[in-house]
Coordinates of C-alpha atoms and ligand atoms in Angstrom, one line a residue:
M1 CA -28.6 -8.5 -0.6
E2 CA -25.5 -8.9 -2.7
N3 CA -22.7 -11.2 -1.8
I4 CA -21.3 -9.6 1.4
R5 CA -17.9 -11.0 2.3
E6 CA -17.6 -10.3 6.0
N7 CA -13.9 -9.8 6.4
V8 CA -12.9 -8.5 3.1
I9 CA -13.3 -4.8 2.4
I10 CA -11.4 -4.6 -0.9
E11 CA -10.8 -7.4 -3.3
V12 CA -8.2 -6.9 -6.0
K13 CA -8.6 -9.6 -8.7
D14 CA -6.2 -10.2 -11.6
L15 CA -5.4 -6.5 -11.9
S16 CA -3.0 -5.5 -14.7
I17 CA -1.9 -1.9 -15.5
D18 CA 0.2 -1.1 -18.5
F19 CA 2.1 2.0 -19.5
K20 CA 2.7 2.8 -23.2
V21 CA 6.4 3.8 -23.3
E22 CA 8.9 4.3 -26.1
R23 CA 10.3 0.8 -25.6
G24 CA 6.9 -0.8 -25.8
I25 CA 4.4 -1.8 -23.2
L26 CA 5.5 -1.6 -19.6
R27 CA 3.4 -3.8 -17.3
A28 CA 3.7 -2.1 -13.9
C29 CA 1.0 -4.2 -12.2
D30 CA 0.9 -7.8 -13.5
H31 CA -2.2 -9.9 -12.9
T32 CA -2.3 -9.0 -9.2
S33 CA -4.8 -10.5 -6.8
F34 CA -5.2 -10.1 -3.1
D35 CA -7.7 -9.2 -0.4
I36 CA -7.6 -6.4 2.1
Y37 CA -9.4 -7.2 5.4
R38 CA -11.6 -4.8 7.3
N39 CA -9.8 -3.0 10.1
E40 CA -6.4 -4.5 9.4
T41 CA -3.1 -2.7 8.6
I42 CA -1.6 -4.3 5.5
A43 CA 1.8 -3.2 4.3
I44 CA 2.7 -3.5 0.6
I45 CA 6.5 -3.5 0.4
G46 CA 8.9 -3.6 -2.5
E47 CA 11.8 -1.7 -3.9
S48 CA 11.3 1.5 -5.9
G49 CA 9.8 0.7 -9.3
S50 CA 8.1 -2.6 -8.1
G51 CA 4.7 -1.2 -8.8
K52 CA 3.3 -0.1 -5.4
S53 CA 2.1 3.4 -6.5
T54 CA 0.6 2.0 -9.7
L55 CA -1.3 -0.7 -7.7
C56 CA -2.5 2.1 -5.4
S57 CA -3.8 4.2 -8.4
G58 CA -5.6 1.1 -9.7
I59 CA -7.3 0.5 -6.3
L60 CA -8.5 4.1 -6.5
N61 CA -9.4 4.0 -10.2
M62 CA -7.0 6.8 -10.7
V63 CA -4.8 5.4 -13.4
N64 CA -3.8 8.2 -15.7
V65 CA -2.5 8.4 -19.3
P66 CA -0.2 6.8 -20.5
G67 CA -1.4 4.1 -18.1
K68 CA -4.3 1.8 -18.7
V69 CA -6.0 -1.0 -16.8
S70 CA -5.7 -3.9 -19.1
S71 CA -7.3 -6.6 -16.9
G72 CA -9.0 -7.3 -13.6
S73 CA -11.3 -5.8 -11.1
V74 CA -11.3 -4.0 -7.8
T75 CA -14.3 -4.6 -5.6
Y76 CA -15.2 -2.6 -2.5
Y77 CA -17.5 -4.2 0.1
S78 CA -19.4 -1.5 1.9
E79 CA -20.4 -2.2 5.4
Y80 CA -23.4 0.0 5.4
Q81 CA -24.7 -0.2 1.9
H82 CA -24.5 -3.9 2.2
A83 CA -23.5 -3.9 -1.4
K84 CA -20.4 -4.2 -3.5
V85 CA -19.0 -1.4 -5.6
D86 CA -17.0 -2.2 -8.7
I87 CA -14.5 0.6 -8.3
L88 CA -13.1 0.4 -11.9
K89 CA -16.6 0.9 -13.3
M90 CA -17.7 3.8 -11.1
K91 CA -19.4 6.8 -12.7
P92 CA -17.7 10.2 -12.1
Q93 CA -20.4 11.4 -9.7
Q94 CA -20.2 8.2 -7.7
E95 CA -16.4 8.5 -7.6
T96 CA -16.5 12.0 -6.1
E97 CA -18.8 10.7 -3.3
F98 CA -16.7 7.6 -2.8
R99 CA -13.3 9.1 -2.6
W100 CA -12.3 10.5 0.8
K101 CA -15.5 9.2 2.4
E102 CA -15.0 5.5 1.8
I103 CA -11.3 5.3 0.7
S104 CA -8.9 8.2 1.2
T105 CA -5.3 8.5 0.3
V106 CA -2.1 10.2 1.2
F107 CA -0.2 10.2 -2.0
Q108 CA 3.6 9.7 -2.3
A109 CA 5.5 13.0 -1.8
A110 CA 2.1 14.9 -1.4
Q111 CA 3.7 17.4 1.1
N112 CA 4.8 19.2 -2.0
A113 CA 1.3 19.3 -3.4
L114 CA -0.1 21.4 -0.6
N115 CA -1.1 24.7 -2.2
P116 CA 1.4 27.4 -1.1
V117 CA -1.2 30.2 -1.3
L118 CA -3.8 28.5 0.8
K119 CA -3.9 28.4 4.6
I120 CA -4.0 24.9 6.1
K121 CA -7.6 25.2 7.1
E122 CA -8.6 26.2 3.6
H123 CA -7.3 22.8 2.3
F124 CA -9.7 21.1 4.7
Y125 CA -12.6 23.4 3.7
E126 CA -12.1 22.5 0.1
T127 CA -12.2 18.8 0.8
I128 CA -15.3 19.0 3.1
L129 CA -17.2 21.3 0.8
T130 CA -16.7 19.1 -2.2
H131 CA -18.6 16.5 -0.4
E132 CA -20.9 18.6 1.8
P133 CA -21.5 21.9 0.0
D134 CA -23.8 23.1 2.8
A135 CA -21.4 22.4 5.6
K136 CA -21.4 25.2 8.2
Q137 CA -18.1 27.0 9.0
T138 CA -18.3 26.3 12.7
D139 CA -19.0 22.6 12.1
M140 CA -16.1 22.4 9.7
D141 CA -13.7 24.2 12.2
E142 CA -14.8 21.7 14.9
K143 CA -14.1 18.8 12.7
I144 CA -10.7 20.2 11.6
K145 CA -9.7 20.7 15.2
K146 CA -10.7 17.1 16.0
V147 CA -8.6 15.5 13.2
L148 CA -5.6 17.8 13.9
G149 CA -5.9 16.4 17.5
Y150 CA -5.6 12.9 16.1
V151 CA -2.2 13.7 14.7
R152 CA -1.2 15.8 17.7
L153 CA -1.1 19.1 15.9
D154 CA -2.0 22.4 17.6
T155 CA -5.1 24.0 16.2
A156 CA -3.0 27.1 15.6
V157 CA -1.7 25.5 12.4
M158 CA -5.1 26.0 10.8
E159 CA -4.0 29.6 10.2
Y160 CA -0.6 28.7 8.9
Y161 CA 0.5 28.4 5.3
P162 CA 2.3 25.2 4.2
H163 CA 5.8 26.9 4.2
H164 CA 5.4 27.5 7.9
L165 CA 5.5 23.8 8.6
S166 CA 8.3 21.2 8.7
G167 CA 8.1 18.1 6.5
G168 CA 6.9 16.0 9.4
M169 CA 4.1 18.5 10.2
K170 CA 3.0 18.7 6.6
Q171 CA 2.7 14.9 6.5
R172 CA 0.6 15.0 9.7
V173 CA -1.6 17.7 8.1
L174 CA -2.1 15.4 5.1
I175 CA -2.9 12.4 7.4
A176 CA -5.5 14.6 9.2
L177 CA -6.9 15.7 5.9
S178 CA -7.3 12.1 4.8
L179 CA -9.3 11.5 8.0
V180 CA -11.6 14.5 7.8
L181 CA -14.6 12.7 6.2
D182 CA -14.3 9.6 8.4
P183 CA -13.2 7.1 5.6
K184 CA -13.3 3.4 6.2
V185 CA -10.0 2.8 4.4
I186 CA -6.9 5.0 4.2
I187 CA -4.1 4.3 1.8
L188 CA -0.7 5.8 2.6
D189 CA 2.0 5.8 -0.1
E190 CA 5.5 6.1 1.5
P191 CA 4.2 8.2 4.3
T192 CA 7.5 8.3 6.2
T193 CA 9.9 8.4 3.3
A194 CA 12.2 11.5 3.3
L195 CA 11.5 12.2 7.0
D196 CA 14.2 11.9 9.7
V197 CA 14.2 8.7 11.8
V198 CA 12.7 10.3 14.9
T199 CA 9.8 11.9 12.9
Q200 CA 9.3 8.6 11.1
Y201 CA 8.9 6.7 14.3
Y202 CA 6.6 9.4 15.7
I203 CA 4.3 9.3 12.6
L204 CA 4.2 5.5 12.7
Q205 CA 3.1 5.6 16.3
L206 CA 0.4 8.1 15.4
L207 CA -0.8 5.9 12.5
S208 CA -0.9 2.9 14.7
N209 CA -3.0 4.6 17.4
I210 CA -5.4 6.1 14.8
Q211 CA -5.8 2.6 13.2
K212 CA -6.6 1.0 16.5
G213 CA -8.7 3.9 17.9
F214 CA -10.9 4.4 14.9
K215 CA -11.0 0.8 13.6
I216 CA -10.0 2.0 10.2
T217 CA -8.5 -0.2 7.4
M218 CA -4.9 1.0 6.7
V219 CA -3.0 0.2 3.5
F220 CA 0.6 1.2 3.9
L221 CA 3.0 1.3 0.9
T222 CA 6.7 1.4 1.5
H223 CA 10.1 0.4 0.2
D224 CA 11.4 0.2 3.7
I225 CA 10.6 -3.2 5.3
A226 CA 12.1 -2.1 8.6
V227 CA 9.3 0.5 9.2
V228 CA 6.4 -1.9 8.8
S229 CA 7.4 -4.6 11.2
N230 CA 5.8 -2.8 14.2
I231 CA 2.7 -1.5 12.5
A232 CA 1.4 -4.1 9.9
D233 CA -0.8 -7.1 10.7
R234 CA -0.1 -8.5 7.3
I235 CA 2.5 -7.9 4.6
A236 CA 2.3 -8.3 0.8
V237 CA 5.7 -8.2 -1.0
M238 CA 5.8 -6.8 -4.5
Y239 CA 8.5 -7.5 -7.1
G240 CA 8.4 -6.6 -10.8
G241 CA 4.8 -5.6 -10.7
E242 CA 3.6 -8.8 -8.9
I243 CA 2.8 -9.8 -5.4
V244 CA 5.4 -12.5 -4.8
E245 CA 4.5 -13.3 -1.2
Y246 CA 1.9 -12.4 1.4
G247 CA 0.9 -13.5 4.9
R248 CA 0.9 -12.4 8.6
T249 CA 3.8 -10.0 9.4
E250 CA 5.4 -12.3 11.9
D251 CA 5.3 -15.3 9.5
V252 CA 6.6 -13.3 6.5
L253 CA 9.4 -11.6 8.4
G254 CA 10.2 -14.6 10.7
N255 CA 10.2 -17.2 8.0
P256 CA 10.1 -15.8 4.5
S257 CA 8.7 -18.0 1.8
H258 CA 10.2 -16.2 -1.2
P259 CA 14.0 -15.6 -1.8
Y260 CA 13.3 -11.9 -2.5
T261 CA 11.6 -11.5 0.9
K262 CA 14.5 -13.3 2.5
G263 CA 16.9 -10.9 0.9
L264 CA 14.8 -7.9 2.2
V265 CA 14.8 -9.4 5.7
D266 CA 18.5 -10.1 5.7
A267 CA 19.2 -6.4 4.7
I268 CA 17.2 -5.0 7.7
P269 CA 19.6 -3.2 10.0
T270 CA 19.5 -4.4 13.6
L271 CA 20.4 -2.9 16.9
H272 CA 23.6 -4.9 17.1
D273 CA 24.3 -4.5 13.5
D274 CA 27.6 -5.6 12.0
V275 CA 27.5 -3.6 8.7
T276 CA 30.0 -6.0 7.2
Q277 CA 27.5 -8.9 7.7
R278 CA 24.5 -7.1 6.3
K279 CA 23.6 -8.5 2.9
A280 CA 22.0 -6.3 0.3
I281 CA 20.2 -7.9 -2.6
H282 CA 22.6 -7.8 -5.6
G283 CA 21.5 -6.9 -9.1
T284 CA 18.8 -4.7 -10.5
P285 CA 15.0 -4.8 -10.8
P286 CA 13.7 -6.5 -14.0
D287 CA 12.9 -4.4 -17.1
L288 CA 9.1 -4.5 -17.0
T289 CA 8.8 -4.1 -20.8
R290 CA 10.3 -7.5 -21.3
N291 CA 8.4 -10.6 -22.3
F292 CA 9.5 -12.9 -19.5
A293 CA 10.7 -16.4 -20.3
Y294 CA 11.8 -17.1 -16.7
C295 CA 10.8 -16.3 -13.1
K296 CA 11.2 -12.5 -12.8
F297 CA 13.6 -12.9 -9.9
K298 CA 15.9 -15.4 -11.6
D299 CA 18.8 -13.1 -12.2
R300 CA 19.1 -12.1 -8.6
C301 CA 18.0 -15.4 -7.0
P302 CA 20.5 -17.2 -4.8
V303 CA 18.5 -20.5 -5.1
Y304 CA 18.7 -20.3 -8.9
K305 CA 22.4 -19.5 -8.8
E306 CA 23.0 -22.6 -6.7
G307 CA 21.3 -24.6 -9.5
K308 CA 18.4 -25.6 -7.3
C309 CA 15.6 -24.2 -9.5
E310 CA 15.0 -24.0 -13.2
A311 CA 13.1 -20.7 -12.8
S312 CA 10.1 -21.7 -14.9
Y313 CA 8.0 -18.6 -15.8
E314 CA 4.9 -20.7 -16.2
K315 CA 5.1 -22.1 -12.7
T316 CA 5.4 -18.5 -11.2
R317 CA 2.0 -17.6 -12.8
K318 CA 0.2 -18.6 -9.6
M319 CA 0.7 -18.4 -5.9
Y320 CA 1.4 -21.5 -3.7
K321 CA 0.1 -21.9 -0.1
T322 CA 3.1 -22.0 2.3
G323 CA 1.2 -21.8 5.6
E324 CA -2.0 -20.6 7.2
G325 CA -3.1 -17.5 5.3
R326 CA 0.2 -17.2 3.5
Y327 CA 1.2 -17.7 -0.1
S328 CA 4.3 -17.4 -2.3
R329 CA 4.9 -17.2 -6.0
C330 CA 8.2 -19.2 -5.6
Y331 CA 7.3 -22.8 -6.4
T332 CA 10.7 -24.1 -5.4
W333 CA 10.5 -22.6 -2.0
A334 CA 6.9 -23.6 -1.5
E335 CA 7.8 -27.2 -2.3
K336 CA 10.7 -27.0 0.2
M337 CA 8.4 -25.7 2.9
A338 CA 5.8 -28.4 2.1
E339 CA 8.5 -31.1 2.5
Q340 CA 9.5 -29.6 5.9
V341 CA 5.8 -29.8 7.1
R342 CA 5.6 -33.4 5.8
D343 CA 8.8 -34.3 7.7
I344 CA 7.6 -33.1 11.1
Ligands
LIG1 N1 3.4 7.6 -15.8 C1 4.2 6.5 -16.0 N2 4.7 6.3 -17.3 C2 5.5 5.3 -17.6 N3 5.9 4.4 -16.7 C3 5.5 4.5 -15.5 C4 4.7 5.6 -15.0 N4 4.4 5.5 -13.7 C5 5.1 4.4 -13.3 N5 5.8 3.8 -14.3 C6 6.6 2.6 -14.3 O1 5.9 1.6 -13.6 C7 6.8 0.8 -12.8 C8 6.2 0.9 -11.4 O2 6.3 2.2 -10.9 P1 5.7 2.6 -9.5 O3 4.3 2.1 -9.4 O4 5.9 4.1 -9.3 O5 6.6 1.8 -8.5 P2 6.8 2.1 -6.9 O6 5.7 2.9 -6.4 O7 6.9 0.7 -6.3 O8 8.2 2.8 -6.8 C9 8.2 1.5 -12.9 O9 8.9 0.7 -13.9 C10 7.9 2.9 -13.5 O10 8.9 3.3 -14.2
LIG2 S1 11.0 -19.7 -8.6 FE1 13.2 -20.2 -8.7 S2 14.2 -18.4 -9.6 FE2 12.2 -17.8 -8.9 S3 12.4 -17.0 -6.9 FE3 11.9 -19.1 -6.7 S4 13.8 -20.2 -6.5 FE4 14.3 -18.2 -7.3
LIG3 MG1 5.8 4.7 -5.3

């Protein structure tokens, strides 16, 4: 039996993904390491361009030209096979079997990718038949009705074409589709972006119920920290292609251990919001084609501006423990937190 790590279902280790662009090499995912635990909901948050979708494509071994994995590994620990799968080295046949059945995805803005000339049920048939070519029509219909039920859609939608559905309904169809082969892990890339607030809330509730009801592992990618607070067990924060902080949701939101996370938390609108007091993070994301000489967050960091950190790039090359199960890339903040613990 091979090295089973009970709690970990996916282990991302030192993953780097580069894009060849006119200006040079753009490193969208920079030596990223983290674990995803079985049956948890983990949210990966970060502003647009921070590398969330690229990381997702790496986890699925779906990095396309001009992108290239330049370092690292992604390991999947299968519960039933009692073996580990090196995702980045899978053969094409193994990949077809793996995708949807073990890890499935709802890609960013995938509503637009539904085929306009296919009925909704035909999208499901395609997916099922790719994996089970001998599946019977009646069995498939039963299965489709079941997963549509999970997302509270009437079975009548099976006969509809995509243009008959609202944005929120299309997104629910895609979530149902991702569940049709009973995957162990589902990755959702910005599943509520571009939906109105009420629909967002409804979909988050559905996802939360599905995760709890089916003991599925859910990876939730979003730029909107406010939407994850009620759904995620853990949060990983991305900035400039790196995870800069991770830990349990209540710890990360309640007591951030990186100035970028603090900035995100301070910008969350609240019920009694005074808009004049809400502080957006000033500045722009770093140019990822640069060779960095300083901490990537330096130009936007209030701690650096106050002269309390020299922003050493070298020191941000690793993560520092800032509490139980939580880590930060900000060495200055980590030192401050360690001092507070020593003072208690
Ligand atoms: N196909 C591509 N070609 C060139 N650069 C890309 C490509 N896809 C993503 N990038 C770059 O990689 C970085 C991360 O992008 P992305 O992973 O889409 O971030 P996010 O999902 O967090 O918005 C950005 O700087 C983006 O411009
Ligand atoms: S290492 Fe320094 S510059 Fe970078 S985020 Fe921390 S305090 Fe700011
Ligand atoms: Mg994205």
